[in-house]
mmCIF file of C-alpha atoms in Angstrom:
data_model
loop_
_atom_site.group_PDB
_atom_site.id
_atom_site.type_symbol
_atom_site.label_atom_id
_atom_site.label_comp_id
_atom_site.label_asym_id
_atom_site.label_seq_id
_atom_site.Cartn_x
_atom_site.Cartn_y
_atom_site.Cartn_z
ATOM 1 C CA MET K 1 228.935 -78.023 80.868
ATOM 2 C CA PRO K 2 230.679 -81.052 79.350
ATOM 3 C CA SER K 3 233.119 -80.371 76.555
ATOM 4 C CA ALA K 4 234.783 -82.536 73.944
ATOM 5 C CA GLY K 5 237.494 -79.966 73.317
ATOM 6 C CA ARG K 6 237.557 -77.323 70.611
ATOM 7 C CA ALA K 7 239.126 -79.553 67.977
ATOM 8 C CA GLY K 8 237.669 -82.865 69.190
ATOM 9 C CA ARG K 9 234.621 -84.882 68.300
ATOM 10 C CA PHE K 10 231.556 -82.706 67.875
ATOM 11 C CA THR K 11 228.993 -83.121 70.619
ATOM 12 C CA GLY K 12 226.323 -81.207 72.470
ATOM 13 C CA GLY K 13 223.722 -81.248 75.191
ATOM 14 C CA VAL K 14 220.839 -79.352 76.759
ATOM 15 C CA VAL K 15 220.613 -77.614 80.131
ATOM 16 C CA GLY K 16 218.101 -75.367 81.862
ATOM 17 C CA ASP K 17 214.361 -74.850 81.618
ATOM 18 C CA PRO K 18 212.827 -76.871 78.716
ATOM 19 C CA ALA K 19 210.737 -73.794 77.843
ATOM 20 C CA SER K 20 213.897 -71.736 77.226
ATOM 21 C CA PRO K 21 216.845 -74.148 77.204
ATOM 22 C CA VAL K 22 220.534 -73.601 76.552
ATOM 23 C CA VAL K 23 222.013 -75.954 73.964
ATOM 24 C CA TRP K 24 225.777 -76.260 74.444
ATOM 25 C CA LEU K 25 227.945 -77.385 71.548
ATOM 26 C CA ALA K 26 231.604 -78.401 71.564
ATOM 27 C CA GLY K 27 234.235 -79.702 69.164
ATOM 28 C CA GLY K 28 235.174 -79.137 65.546
ATOM 29 C CA LEU K 29 232.332 -77.974 63.295
ATOM 30 C CA ASP K 30 232.749 -79.421 59.808
ATOM 31 C CA VAL K 31 230.225 -80.604 57.216
ATOM 32 C CA VAL K 32 229.685 -83.943 59.010
ATOM 33 C CA ALA K 33 229.264 -82.208 62.363
ATOM 34 C CA ALA K 34 226.748 -79.826 60.760
ATOM 35 C CA GLY K 35 224.364 -82.771 60.407
ATOM 36 C CA GLU K 36 224.847 -83.579 64.077
ATOM 37 C CA LEU K 37 224.149 -79.942 64.991
ATOM 38 C CA ILE K 38 220.879 -80.038 63.047
ATOM 39 C CA ALA K 39 219.908 -83.330 64.725
ATOM 40 C CA ILE K 40 220.635 -81.933 68.207
ATOM 41 C CA MET K 41 218.581 -78.805 67.530
ATOM 42 C CA SER K 42 215.721 -80.781 65.977
ATOM 43 C CA LYS K 43 215.363 -82.809 69.174
ATOM 44 C CA VAL K 44 215.253 -79.604 71.222
ATOM 45 C CA LEU K 45 212.616 -78.067 68.940
ATOM 46 C CA HIS K 46 210.433 -81.194 69.384
ATOM 47 C CA ASP K 47 209.584 -79.852 72.850
ATOM 48 C CA GLN K 48 208.343 -76.571 71.330
ATOM 49 C CA PRO K 49 210.370 -74.151 73.483
ATOM 50 C CA ALA K 50 209.635 -70.429 73.475
ATOM 51 C CA SER K 51 213.317 -69.605 72.880
ATOM 52 C CA VAL K 52 216.695 -71.349 72.652
ATOM 53 C CA VAL K 53 220.211 -70.128 73.422
ATOM 54 C CA ILE K 54 222.911 -71.885 71.371
ATOM 55 C CA ASP K 55 226.134 -71.799 73.408
ATOM 56 C CA MET K 56 229.083 -72.078 71.001
ATOM 57 C CA THR K 57 231.819 -71.415 73.589
ATOM 58 C CA GLY K 58 233.431 -74.800 72.916
ATOM 59 C CA VAL K 59 233.094 -74.780 69.105
ATOM 60 C CA ASN K 60 235.889 -74.492 66.579
ATOM 61 C CA VAL K 61 234.785 -73.878 62.985
ATOM 62 C CA VAL K 62 236.735 -76.301 60.808
ATOM 63 C CA ASP K 63 234.740 -75.695 57.612
ATOM 64 C CA ARG K 64 233.043 -72.333 57.090
ATOM 65 C CA LEU K 65 230.366 -73.970 54.914
ATOM 66 C CA ALA K 66 229.219 -75.971 57.941
ATOM 67 C CA VAL K 67 227.970 -72.892 59.791
ATOM 68 C CA THR K 68 225.239 -72.454 57.171
ATOM 69 C CA SER K 69 223.498 -75.319 58.983
ATOM 70 C CA LEU K 70 222.478 -72.675 61.514
ATOM 71 C CA ILE K 71 220.402 -70.965 58.818
ATOM 72 C CA SER K 72 218.429 -74.196 58.361
ATOM 73 C CA VAL K 73 218.020 -74.405 62.139
ATOM 74 C CA HIS K 74 216.717 -70.819 62.178
ATOM 75 C CA HIS K 75 214.165 -71.527 59.440
ATOM 76 C CA HIS K 76 213.004 -74.706 61.184
ATOM 77 C CA ALA K 77 212.636 -72.918 64.531
ATOM 78 C CA SER K 78 210.779 -69.981 62.948
ATOM 79 C CA ALA K 79 208.394 -72.194 60.974
ATOM 80 C CA TRP K 80 207.748 -74.647 63.806
ATOM 81 C CA PRO K 81 207.396 -74.204 66.700
ATOM 82 C CA GLY K 82 207.936 -70.470 66.048
ATOM 83 C CA CYS K 83 210.649 -69.849 68.629
ATOM 84 C CA GLN K 84 213.471 -67.311 68.866
ATOM 85 C CA LEU K 85 217.165 -68.245 68.825
ATOM 86 C CA ALA K 86 220.340 -66.517 70.013
ATOM 87 C CA ILE K 87 223.992 -67.582 69.757
ATOM 88 C CA ALA K 88 226.275 -67.105 72.767
ATOM 89 C CA GLY K 89 229.949 -67.468 73.593
ATOM 90 C CA ALA K 90 231.480 -67.736 70.118
ATOM 91 C CA ASP K 91 235.104 -66.550 70.086
ATOM 92 C CA SER K 92 236.366 -63.931 67.634
ATOM 93 C CA SER K 93 237.332 -66.492 64.994
ATOM 94 C CA THR K 94 233.962 -68.234 65.155
ATOM 95 C CA ARG K 95 232.074 -64.921 65.158
ATOM 96 C CA ARG K 96 233.989 -63.902 62.049
ATOM 97 C CA ALA K 97 233.013 -67.158 60.321
ATOM 98 C CA LEU K 98 229.374 -66.653 61.330
ATOM 99 C CA ARG K 99 229.326 -63.096 59.992
ATOM 100 C CA LEU K 100 231.019 -64.033 56.721
ATOM 101 C CA VAL K 101 228.099 -66.288 55.801
ATOM 102 C CA GLY K 102 225.481 -63.910 57.224
ATOM 103 C CA ILE K 103 224.316 -65.917 60.244
ATOM 104 C CA ASN K 104 224.008 -62.670 62.215
ATOM 105 C CA ASN K 105 221.245 -61.617 59.790
ATOM 106 C CA TYR K 106 219.166 -64.514 61.104
ATOM 107 C CA ILE K 107 220.323 -65.137 64.689
ATOM 108 C CA PRO K 108 221.745 -62.493 67.066
ATOM 109 C CA LEU K 109 225.324 -63.069 68.270
ATOM 110 C CA CYS K 110 225.834 -62.441 71.998
ATOM 111 C CA ARG K 111 228.909 -62.423 74.234
ATOM 112 C CA ASP K 112 227.618 -65.001 76.695
ATOM 113 C CA VAL K 113 224.534 -66.908 77.807
ATOM 114 C CA SER K 114 223.376 -64.137 80.160
ATOM 115 C CA GLU K 115 223.403 -61.565 77.368
ATOM 116 C CA ALA K 116 221.639 -63.996 75.023
ATOM 117 C CA ARG K 117 218.877 -64.581 77.564
ATOM 118 C CA ARG K 118 218.431 -60.824 78.040
ATOM 119 C CA ARG K 119 218.337 -60.341 74.279
ATOM 120 C CA LEU K 120 215.668 -63.005 73.853
ATOM 121 C CA ARG K 121 213.551 -61.507 76.645
ATOM 122 C CA ASP K 122 213.646 -58.147 74.864
ATOM 123 C CA VAL K 123 212.673 -59.501 71.441
ATOM 124 C CA ALA K 124 209.000 -59.077 70.551
ATOM 125 C CA PRO K 125 207.282 -62.299 69.493
ATOM 126 C CA ALA K 126 207.237 -62.801 65.732
ATOM 127 C CA PRO K 127 203.856 -62.290 64.030
ATOM 128 C CA ARG K 128 202.233 -65.727 63.849
ATOM 129 C CA LEU K 129 198.973 -67.380 62.778
ATOM 130 C CA HIS K 130 198.141 -70.992 63.617
ATOM 131 C CA ASP K 131 195.219 -73.221 62.572
ATOM 132 C CA ARG K 132 194.176 -76.827 63.261
ATOM 133 C CA LEU K 133 192.659 -78.344 60.097
ATOM 134 C CA PHE K 134 191.278 -81.749 59.123
ATOM 135 C CA PRO K 135 191.979 -83.926 56.048
ATOM 136 C CA THR K 136 189.161 -82.741 53.806
ATOM 137 C CA SER K 137 189.287 -81.061 50.406
ATOM 138 C CA GLY K 138 187.953 -77.865 51.970
ATOM 139 C CA ALA K 139 191.092 -77.588 54.078
ATOM 140 C CA ILE K 140 193.108 -76.568 51.028
ATOM 141 C CA GLU K 141 191.021 -73.459 50.369
ATOM 142 C CA VAL K 142 190.995 -72.588 54.094
ATOM 143 C CA ALA K 143 194.797 -72.729 54.116
ATOM 144 C CA ARG K 144 195.028 -70.631 50.926
ATOM 145 C CA ALA K 145 192.678 -68.068 52.477
ATOM 146 C CA ARG K 146 194.909 -67.919 55.573
ATOM 147 C CA ALA K 147 197.912 -67.327 53.295
ATOM 148 C CA ARG K 148 196.136 -64.415 51.616
ATOM 149 C CA ALA K 149 195.109 -63.024 54.998
ATOM 150 C CA VAL K 150 198.594 -63.062 56.531
ATOM 151 C CA CYS K 151 200.133 -61.517 53.419
ATOM 152 C CA ALA K 152 197.606 -58.658 53.636
ATOM 153 C CA ARG K 153 197.914 -58.266 57.425
ATOM 154 C CA TRP K 154 201.715 -58.310 57.392
ATOM 155 C CA ARG K 155 201.974 -56.166 54.238
ATOM 156 C CA ILE K 156 203.850 -58.716 52.155
ATOM 157 C CA ALA K 157 201.497 -58.937 49.176
ATOM 158 C CA ALA K 158 204.476 -59.512 46.869
ATOM 159 C CA VAL K 159 204.761 -63.123 48.111
ATOM 160 C CA GLU K 160 201.040 -63.918 48.214
ATOM 161 C CA ASP K 161 201.092 -66.169 45.138
ATOM 162 C CA ALA K 162 204.158 -68.039 46.387
ATOM 163 C CA ALA K 163 202.598 -68.448 49.843
ATOM 164 C CA GLN K 164 199.391 -69.861 48.389
ATOM 165 C CA SER K 165 201.302 -72.279 46.167
ATOM 166 C CA VAL K 166 203.527 -73.491 49.000
ATOM 167 C CA VAL K 167 200.725 -73.960 51.526
ATOM 168 C CA THR K 168 198.628 -75.749 48.883
ATOM 169 C CA GLU K 169 201.382 -78.318 48.359
ATOM 170 C CA LEU K 170 202.070 -78.780 52.067
ATOM 171 C CA VAL K 171 198.389 -79.209 52.929
ATOM 172 C CA THR K 172 197.679 -81.455 49.928
ATOM 173 C CA ASN K 173 200.502 -83.741 50.966
ATOM 174 C CA ALA K 174 199.249 -83.876 54.551
ATOM 175 C CA ILE K 175 195.803 -84.866 53.287
ATOM 176 C CA LEU K 176 197.048 -87.469 50.802
ATOM 177 C CA HIS K 177 199.941 -89.009 52.709
ATOM 178 C CA ALA K 178 199.069 -88.505 56.380
ATOM 179 C CA GLY K 179 195.277 -88.512 56.450
ATOM 180 C CA THR K 180 195.248 -87.035 59.956
ATOM 181 C CA SER K 181 194.395 -83.704 61.491
ATOM 182 C CA PHE K 182 197.228 -81.234 60.992
ATOM 183 C CA ASP K 183 198.387 -77.814 62.132
ATOM 184 C CA VAL K 184 199.243 -75.032 59.687
ATOM 185 C CA ALA K 185 201.432 -72.200 60.970
ATOM 186 C CA PHE K 186 202.520 -68.958 59.314
ATOM 187 C CA THR K 187 205.304 -66.955 60.949
ATOM 188 C CA ARG K 188 206.913 -63.773 59.717
ATOM 189 C CA SER K 189 210.560 -62.994 60.463
ATOM 190 C CA ARG K 190 212.464 -59.966 59.243
ATOM 191 C CA THR K 191 213.558 -61.703 56.055
ATOM 192 C CA HIS K 192 211.163 -64.599 55.424
ATOM 193 C CA LEU K 193 207.601 -65.840 55.578
ATOM 194 C CA HIS K 194 207.750 -69.283 57.204
ATOM 195 C CA ILE K 195 205.035 -71.864 56.575
ATOM 196 C CA ALA K 196 204.851 -75.168 58.445
ATOM 197 C CA VAL K 197 202.452 -78.104 58.397
ATOM 198 C CA HIS K 198 202.597 -80.485 61.354
ATOM 199 C CA ASP K 199 200.692 -83.753 60.892
ATOM 200 C CA ARG K 200 200.411 -87.014 62.831
ATOM 201 C CA SER K 201 202.219 -89.312 60.389
ATOM 202 C CA ARG K 202 205.899 -90.329 60.507
ATOM 203 C CA GLU K 203 206.055 -90.842 56.709
ATOM 204 C CA LEU K 204 208.610 -88.302 55.522
ATOM 205 C CA PRO K 205 208.542 -86.476 52.174
ATOM 206 C CA ARG K 206 210.571 -88.104 49.436
ATOM 207 C CA ARG K 207 211.416 -87.278 45.866
ATOM 208 C CA VAL K 208 209.620 -89.510 43.381
ATOM 209 C CA THR K 209 210.325 -90.602 39.829
ATOM 210 C CA GLY K 210 208.342 -89.494 36.823
ATOM 211 C CA GLU K 211 206.686 -92.904 36.623
ATOM 212 C CA GLU K 212 204.921 -92.476 39.963
ATOM 213 C CA ASP K 213 201.455 -90.950 39.957
ATOM 214 C CA ALA K 214 201.629 -88.750 43.036
ATOM 215 C CA GLY K 215 204.577 -87.019 44.588
ATOM 216 C CA TYR K 216 205.095 -84.599 47.395
ATOM 217 C CA GLY K 217 205.305 -81.407 45.330
ATOM 218 C CA LEU K 218 208.967 -81.011 46.157
ATOM 219 C CA LEU K 219 209.805 -79.436 42.808
ATOM 220 C CA LEU K 220 207.174 -76.785 43.483
ATOM 221 C CA LEU K 221 208.665 -76.081 46.908
ATOM 222 C CA ASP K 222 212.057 -75.773 45.242
ATOM 223 C CA ALA K 223 210.555 -73.199 42.874
ATOM 224 C CA PHE K 224 208.781 -70.970 45.391
ATOM 225 C CA ALA K 225 210.694 -71.360 48.674
ATOM 226 C CA ALA K 226 214.180 -70.122 49.478
ATOM 227 C CA THR K 227 214.609 -73.307 51.497
ATOM 228 C CA TRP K 228 212.474 -76.045 53.008
ATOM 229 C CA GLY K 229 212.890 -79.055 55.232
ATOM 230 C CA HIS K 230 211.215 -81.614 57.445
ATOM 231 C CA GLY K 231 211.659 -83.532 60.655
ATOM 232 C CA THR K 232 209.925 -86.002 62.905
ATOM 233 C CA THR K 233 208.150 -84.921 66.074
ATOM 234 C CA PRO K 234 206.987 -86.987 69.077
ATOM 235 C CA ASP K 235 203.555 -87.350 67.444
ATOM 236 C CA GLY K 236 204.320 -87.192 63.717
ATOM 237 C CA LYS K 237 206.307 -84.868 61.481
ATOM 238 C CA VAL K 238 206.601 -81.241 60.428
ATOM 239 C CA VAL K 239 207.339 -80.028 56.902
ATOM 240 C CA TRP K 240 208.310 -76.371 56.579
ATOM 241 C CA ALA K 241 209.251 -73.846 53.919
ATOM 242 C CA ALA K 242 210.709 -70.328 54.018
ATOM 243 C CA ILE K 243 209.779 -67.752 51.369
ATOM 244 C CA ARG K 244 212.196 -64.835 50.998
ATOM 245 C CA LEU K 245 210.591 -61.417 51.487
ATOM 246 C CA PRO K 246 211.421 -58.408 49.309
ATOM 247 C CA ARG K 247 214.081 -56.191 50.882
ATOM 248 C CA ASP K 248 211.728 -53.223 51.199
ATOM 249 C CA SER K 249 209.514 -55.235 53.568
ATOM 250 C CA ASP K 250 212.326 -55.909 56.078
ATOM 251 C CA ALA K 251 211.814 -52.752 58.112
ATOM 252 C CA ARG K 252 208.096 -53.326 58.619
ATOM 253 C CA VAL K 253 208.281 -56.526 60.633
ATOM 254 C CA GLY K 254 206.766 -56.052 64.064
ATOM 255 C CA ARG K 255 204.683 -53.058 63.006
ATOM 256 C CA SER K 256 201.736 -55.190 61.979
ATOM 257 C CA GLY K 257 200.654 -58.168 64.040
#
């Protein structure tokens, strides 16, 4: 794989099967490079792979804060397209930086690409529900009903109100600002309920001033979601949010599908 050197310009590329690619990264990872990492991973996720190995053999962590970008990548991948990630090849210094900010709580750390691929093969698919809806007022209540259903099925009733509020905002915005058919996906990981809405418009969410009549509900997402984000796709955009689950629900993931 090409390499820019451990302390050089940050770069990356993709090799292998598009359904389960390996993304190699190389160079110094600082706050600026974190944005490049997110951009590289977003392009890979556009193709909706089943799993992705992130090969960090050539990475040198320059700024520990920058590795938190991998948490955003995890949430994006879990919300849409709902794929599993694993990190491979990080040296002891990089692994220490990853553990200090808790990346290993989201993405497994593996010695090399072969181990990461084995680990991903052994991981059970995350519980997931997906619906195609159309831009009508009735779609909002359908999406809220799906939120109630997944919270009951996955035994996470504590976040039902938050899930309904978040999906209401995401769906309302798709109806008002995209006006196209859209996909709503709920995915449960060990620590979060991920909600994503994928529509066929490239108009991205933006914060609005108090003088404007209609916004994108971003303040509400800030209130109910641990984190949220958005990105373009080949046929539109996806807006996602991650709602933190209570600690006592962590052990039950995978027991209810």
